[in-house]
Short mmCIF file of C-alpha atoms in Angstrom, two decimals:
data_model
loop_
_atom_site.label_atom_id
_atom_site.label_comp_id
_atom_site.label_asym_id
_atom_site.label_seq_id
_atom_site.Cartn_x
_atom_site.Cartn_y
_atom_site.Cartn_z
CA MET A 1 1.93 -14.45 2.68
CA LYS A 2 -1.62 -13.20 2.37
CA ALA A 3 -2.28 -9.47 2.38
CA LYS A 4 -4.72 -8.89 5.22
CA PHE A 5 -7.48 -6.33 5.26
CA GLU A 6 -6.90 -4.03 8.21
CA LYS A 7 -9.71 -2.11 9.88
CA ILE A 8 -8.40 1.29 10.94
CA SER A 9 -10.34 2.80 13.84
CA ILE A 10 -10.80 6.48 13.07
CA ASP A 11 -13.47 8.05 15.27
CA GLU A 12 -16.27 9.82 13.47
CA ALA A 13 -15.58 12.82 15.68
CA SER A 14 -11.99 13.06 14.43
CA SER A 15 -10.44 13.01 10.99
CA ILE A 16 -6.86 11.82 11.49
CA LYS A 17 -5.28 9.00 13.48
CA VAL A 18 -1.63 9.44 14.52
CA TYR A 19 0.46 6.63 16.00
CA ASP A 20 3.80 7.10 17.73
CA PHE A 21 4.94 3.51 17.20
CA GLN A 22 7.83 2.22 19.28
CA ASN A 23 8.62 -1.46 19.57
CA THR A 24 11.43 -3.96 19.10
CA TYR A 25 10.33 -4.40 15.49
CA PHE A 26 7.53 -3.35 13.15
CA ASP A 27 4.90 -6.03 13.67
CA ALA A 28 2.16 -5.10 11.19
CA PRO A 29 1.51 -7.90 8.66
CA TRP A 30 1.42 -7.56 4.87
CA HIS A 31 -1.86 -5.66 4.72
CA PHE A 32 -4.05 -3.06 3.04
CA HIS A 33 -6.81 -0.69 4.13
CA PRO A 34 -9.03 1.99 2.56
CA GLU A 35 -7.32 4.83 4.43
CA TYR A 36 -4.29 6.82 3.26
CA GLU A 37 -1.13 6.18 5.27
CA LEU A 38 1.90 8.43 5.79
CA THR A 39 4.83 6.72 7.54
CA LEU A 40 8.01 8.39 8.78
CA ILE A 41 10.76 6.06 10.01
CA LEU A 42 12.72 7.52 12.93
CA LYS A 43 14.66 4.41 13.99
CA SER A 44 15.41 1.00 12.46
CA LYS A 45 16.19 -0.29 9.00
CA GLY A 46 15.18 -3.16 6.76
CA LYS A 47 13.07 -3.72 3.66
CA ARG A 48 9.92 -1.91 2.61
CA TYR A 49 7.29 -3.51 0.38
CA VAL A 50 4.65 -1.26 -1.22
CA GLY A 51 2.66 -2.89 -4.00
CA ASN A 52 5.30 -4.34 -6.32
CA SER A 53 8.04 -2.04 -5.02
CA ILE A 54 10.79 -3.48 -2.84
CA SER A 55 13.35 -1.10 -1.33
CA GLY A 56 15.52 -0.69 1.72
CA PHE A 57 14.44 1.70 4.45
CA SER A 58 16.34 3.52 7.19
CA PRO A 59 15.77 6.55 9.44
CA GLY A 60 14.27 9.41 7.43
CA ASP A 61 12.32 7.14 5.09
CA LEU A 62 8.97 8.82 4.35
CA VAL A 63 6.25 7.09 2.33
CA LEU A 64 2.69 8.02 1.40
CA VAL A 65 0.56 4.95 0.64
CA GLY A 66 -2.80 5.35 -1.06
CA PRO A 67 -6.04 3.49 -0.25
CA ASN A 68 -5.97 -0.31 -0.61
CA LEU A 69 -2.30 -0.46 -1.63
CA PRO A 70 -0.71 -3.44 0.24
CA HIS A 71 2.42 -2.67 2.25
CA ILE A 72 4.73 -3.87 5.00
CA TRP A 73 7.94 -2.69 6.68
CA LYS A 74 10.21 -5.60 7.70
CA ASN A 75 13.15 -4.97 10.03
CA SER A 76 16.52 -6.52 9.46
CA HIS A 77 17.12 -9.38 11.88
CA ALA A 78 20.21 -7.75 13.33
CA VAL A 79 18.31 -4.58 14.20
CA SER A 80 15.22 -6.27 15.60
CA LYS A 81 17.25 -8.24 18.16
CA SER A 82 19.23 -5.37 19.57
CA LYS A 83 17.49 -2.04 18.98
CA ARG A 84 14.03 -0.54 19.09
CA SER A 85 12.06 0.55 16.05
CA HIS A 86 10.33 3.93 15.97
CA ALA A 87 7.97 5.42 13.43
CA ILE A 88 5.23 8.03 13.22
CA VAL A 89 2.28 6.59 11.28
CA ILE A 90 -0.65 8.74 10.17
CA HIS A 91 -3.93 7.35 8.83
CA PHE A 92 -6.59 9.55 7.29
CA THR A 93 -9.62 9.00 5.10
CA GLU A 94 -10.24 10.36 1.63
CA ASN A 95 -12.95 12.64 3.05
CA PHE A 96 -11.08 13.65 6.20
CA THR A 97 -12.15 17.27 5.74
CA ASN A 98 -15.75 16.07 5.31
CA SER A 99 -16.18 18.41 2.35
CA ASN A 100 -15.00 19.14 -1.19
CA PHE A 101 -12.08 21.05 0.29
CA PHE A 102 -9.48 19.50 -2.00
CA GLU A 103 -11.49 20.40 -5.09
CA TYR A 104 -10.73 24.10 -4.63
CA ASP A 105 -8.10 25.53 -6.94
CA GLU A 106 -5.86 26.47 -4.00
CA MET A 107 -5.62 22.80 -3.04
CA ARG A 108 -4.90 21.38 -6.50
CA ASN A 109 -1.33 20.38 -5.54
CA VAL A 110 -2.53 18.43 -2.51
CA LYS A 111 -5.31 16.86 -4.58
CA GLY A 112 -2.71 15.74 -7.11
CA LEU A 113 -0.55 14.34 -4.30
CA LEU A 114 -3.43 12.27 -2.94
CA ASP A 115 -4.38 11.06 -6.42
CA ASP A 116 -0.79 9.93 -7.07
CA SER A 117 -0.55 8.13 -3.73
CA LYS A 118 -2.16 5.12 -5.41
CA PHE A 119 1.34 4.41 -6.77
CA GLY A 120 3.04 4.78 -3.37
CA LEU A 121 5.23 7.89 -3.05
CA THR A 122 8.59 8.75 -1.51
CA PHE A 123 10.20 12.18 -1.10
CA ASP A 124 13.63 13.76 -1.32
CA ASP A 125 15.81 14.36 1.74
CA ALA A 126 15.27 18.13 1.68
CA THR A 127 11.50 17.71 1.93
CA VAL A 128 11.78 15.09 4.66
CA ASN A 129 14.15 17.25 6.73
CA GLU A 130 11.78 20.20 6.43
CA ILE A 131 8.62 18.43 7.55
CA LYS A 132 10.09 15.92 10.00
CA PRO A 133 9.65 18.30 12.98
CA LEU A 134 6.01 18.86 12.00
CA ILE A 135 5.31 15.12 11.82
CA LYS A 136 7.14 14.40 15.07
CA ASN A 137 4.98 16.99 16.84
CA LEU A 138 1.67 15.62 15.54
CA PRO A 139 1.20 13.02 18.34
CA SER A 140 1.15 15.86 20.88
CA LYS A 141 -1.55 17.82 19.03
CA SER A 142 -5.30 17.39 18.83
CA GLY A 143 -8.37 18.97 17.33
CA PHE A 144 -7.99 22.05 15.18
CA GLU A 145 -4.23 22.33 15.80
CA MET A 146 -3.67 18.79 14.53
CA VAL A 147 -5.71 19.40 11.38
CA LEU A 148 -3.83 22.62 10.62
CA SER A 149 -0.44 21.00 11.20
CA PHE A 150 -1.35 18.01 9.07
CA LEU A 151 -2.59 20.22 6.24
CA GLU A 152 0.78 21.98 6.37
CA VAL A 153 2.50 18.59 6.06
CA LEU A 154 0.39 17.69 3.02
CA HIS A 155 1.05 21.08 1.44
CA LYS A 156 4.82 20.79 1.86
CA LEU A 157 4.76 17.26 0.45
CA SER A 158 2.68 18.39 -2.52
CA ILE A 159 5.23 21.04 -3.55
CA SER A 160 8.26 18.79 -3.04
CA LYS A 161 10.78 19.16 -5.88
CA LYS A 162 11.28 15.41 -6.08
CA ILE A 163 8.45 12.93 -5.59
CA THR A 164 9.15 9.35 -6.63
CA ARG A 165 6.48 6.83 -7.57
CA LEU A 166 7.20 3.41 -6.12
CA ASN A 167 5.06 1.54 -8.65
CA ARG A 168 4.91 2.14 -12.39
CA ASN A 169 1.21 1.36 -12.52
CA ASN A 170 -1.77 1.87 -10.25
CA PHE A 171 -1.52 -1.42 -8.38
CA LEU A 172 -4.88 -1.40 -6.65
CA PRO A 173 -8.18 0.43 -7.11
CA ASN A 174 -8.51 4.11 -6.41
CA LEU A 175 -12.17 4.25 -5.45
CA ASP A 176 -14.79 6.78 -4.54
CA ILE A 177 -16.52 6.48 -1.18
CA ASN A 178 -19.65 4.77 -2.52
CA SER A 179 -17.72 2.13 -4.43
CA SER A 180 -15.02 1.30 -1.89
CA LYS A 181 -17.09 -0.92 0.42
CA ARG A 182 -18.27 -3.21 -2.39
CA ILE A 183 -14.86 -3.43 -4.06
CA ASN A 184 -13.04 -3.84 -0.73
CA THR A 185 -15.19 -6.91 -0.02
CA VAL A 186 -14.12 -8.39 -3.35
CA CYS A 187 -10.45 -7.45 -2.78
CA GLU A 188 -10.46 -9.00 0.68
CA TYR A 189 -11.80 -12.25 -0.77
CA ILE A 190 -9.16 -12.28 -3.54
CA TYR A 191 -6.34 -11.69 -1.06
CA SER A 192 -7.60 -14.55 1.12
CA ASN A 193 -8.03 -16.96 -1.79
CA TYR A 194 -5.41 -16.01 -4.40
CA LYS A 195 -3.83 -19.48 -4.23
CA ASN A 196 -7.14 -21.13 -5.14
CA THR A 197 -9.38 -20.97 -8.21
CA ILE A 198 -11.34 -17.71 -8.09
CA SER A 199 -14.57 -17.77 -10.05
CA LEU A 200 -16.21 -14.73 -11.57
CA LYS A 201 -19.54 -15.97 -10.22
CA LYS A 202 -18.27 -15.94 -6.63
CA LEU A 203 -16.93 -12.39 -6.97
CA ALA A 204 -20.15 -11.21 -8.61
CA ASP A 205 -22.17 -12.79 -5.79
CA LEU A 206 -20.04 -10.98 -3.21
CA ALA A 207 -20.76 -7.70 -5.00
CA GLY A 208 -24.46 -8.55 -5.31
CA MET A 209 -24.40 -8.30 -9.10
CA THR A 210 -24.63 -10.48 -12.20
CA GLU A 211 -21.33 -11.63 -13.70
CA ASN A 212 -21.56 -9.32 -16.73
CA ALA A 213 -22.61 -6.34 -14.65
CA PHE A 214 -19.84 -6.97 -12.12
CA SER A 215 -17.17 -7.27 -14.84
CA ARG A 216 -18.20 -3.90 -16.28
CA TYR A 217 -18.52 -2.34 -12.83
CA PHE A 218 -15.08 -3.51 -11.71
CA LYS A 219 -13.31 -2.33 -14.86
CA ASN A 220 -15.08 1.04 -14.81
CA HIS A 221 -14.08 1.69 -11.20
CA VAL A 222 -10.64 0.07 -11.07
CA GLY A 223 -9.45 0.68 -14.62
CA ILE A 224 -8.46 -2.91 -15.39
CA SER A 225 -10.35 -6.17 -15.82
CA ILE A 226 -10.93 -8.46 -12.86
CA SER A 227 -8.69 -11.12 -14.44
CA LYS A 228 -5.77 -8.66 -14.74
CA PHE A 229 -6.33 -7.53 -11.17
CA ILE A 230 -6.10 -11.11 -9.88
CA ILE A 231 -2.86 -11.54 -11.84
CA GLN A 232 -1.47 -8.41 -10.17
CA VAL A 233 -2.34 -9.72 -6.73
CA ARG A 234 -0.77 -13.12 -7.42
CA MET A 235 2.38 -11.61 -8.89
CA ASN A 236 2.74 -9.33 -5.90
CA GLN A 237 2.56 -12.33 -3.58
CA ALA A 238 5.15 -14.03 -5.78
CA CYS A 239 7.52 -11.06 -5.41
CA PHE A 240 7.15 -11.21 -1.64
CA LEU A 241 7.81 -14.97 -1.51
CA LEU A 242 10.81 -14.73 -3.83
CA ILE A 243 12.45 -12.23 -1.48
CA GLU A 244 11.35 -13.45 1.94
CA THR A 245 11.42 -17.24 1.58
CA ASP A 246 13.65 -19.99 0.24
CA LEU A 247 10.77 -21.60 -1.67
CA THR A 248 11.66 -22.70 -5.19
CA VAL A 249 10.12 -20.94 -8.16
CA ALA A 250 7.98 -24.03 -8.76
CA GLU A 251 6.73 -23.99 -5.16
CA ILE A 252 5.93 -20.28 -5.41
CA CYS A 253 4.12 -20.90 -8.68
CA TYR A 254 1.69 -23.31 -6.97
CA GLU A 255 1.53 -21.16 -3.83
CA CYS A 256 0.27 -18.26 -5.97
CA GLY A 257 -2.52 -20.19 -7.67
CA TYR A 258 -0.84 -21.42 -10.85
CA ASN A 259 -0.70 -25.03 -12.01
CA SER A 260 1.71 -24.37 -14.89
CA ILE A 261 5.24 -23.07 -14.31
CA SER A 262 5.47 -21.83 -17.90
CA ASN A 263 2.25 -19.82 -17.48
CA PHE A 264 3.49 -18.47 -14.13
CA ASN A 265 6.81 -17.40 -15.66
CA LYS A 266 5.00 -15.74 -18.57
CA ARG A 267 2.64 -13.80 -16.27
CA PHE A 268 5.48 -12.78 -13.95
CA LYS A 269 7.73 -11.51 -16.70
CA GLY A 270 4.83 -9.72 -18.38
CA LEU A 271 4.09 -7.69 -15.25
CA ILE A 272 7.46 -7.43 -13.46
CA LYS A 273 9.63 -7.31 -16.64
CA LEU A 274 12.02 -9.91 -15.17
CA SER A 275 11.89 -13.67 -14.84
CA PRO A 276 11.23 -14.93 -11.28
CA THR A 277 14.83 -16.16 -11.01
CA SER A 278 16.28 -12.86 -12.26
CA PHE A 279 14.02 -10.94 -9.87
CA ARG A 280 15.20 -13.04 -6.92
CA ASN A 281 18.86 -12.65 -7.89
CA LYS A 282 18.44 -8.88 -8.22
CA HIS A 283 16.66 -8.28 -4.90
CA TYR A 284 17.44 -11.12 -2.57
CA GLN A 285 19.90 -10.67 0.25
CA LYS A 286 19.80 -12.08 3.74
CA LEU A 287 19.47 -9.39 6.33
#
């Protein structure tokens, strides 16, 4: 399944978008976007995919996803047929205060929280129970009251005694405002074409740069080479397919842009630390 770029509509006159999502099931596709996302599950259960992390979710699950980190919540089949799903989802931009507010010393904990969100973060039950009422009340607030309440949420999250990173490594770029548009264009192309040959020239053309300049630019801003980034994207798709489909490892290999099963197995084990078959056996269960 391709990770889709999602355009989040946040009005210039506001800084935060809050959704009180209620439906039979969570219907967002495997996607990514440049905004931060904080999701609190109130009803439903299933599997949560954030970057390379795959975990179960249930009511009380709270996750902070950083910019451009692909994610999806998939309901269990039993739940989606008989019960409604309910979540509070908050999107906000990296400059939602429209200032250097988070650079002040008093906000260093929140700044650290936002920086670490590139890994995907979850929080302990005590923290979730404390801030759940604040999050549940956010849809009813607006303007200054919403900003204040949301800052309180971020503060309480930032001082949580137990914050868990969902990914060992920064899975996707953590970009500044000026770089994000150019890199997002490249990322969107890679996600749409990961099963095909991706040439450096094509990516450089998309960025409006020479190949050498683009290679340096990408590594300087993302922290890894473009070739390693493409491997990460392909391996993440492989993880998803291993869990959510009955495709064979060979079929998944070709579906993720590899023509050699031995090369695919080597790349997968190098990044995931398990063979594709061991990964499937560890995580797969029919819901």
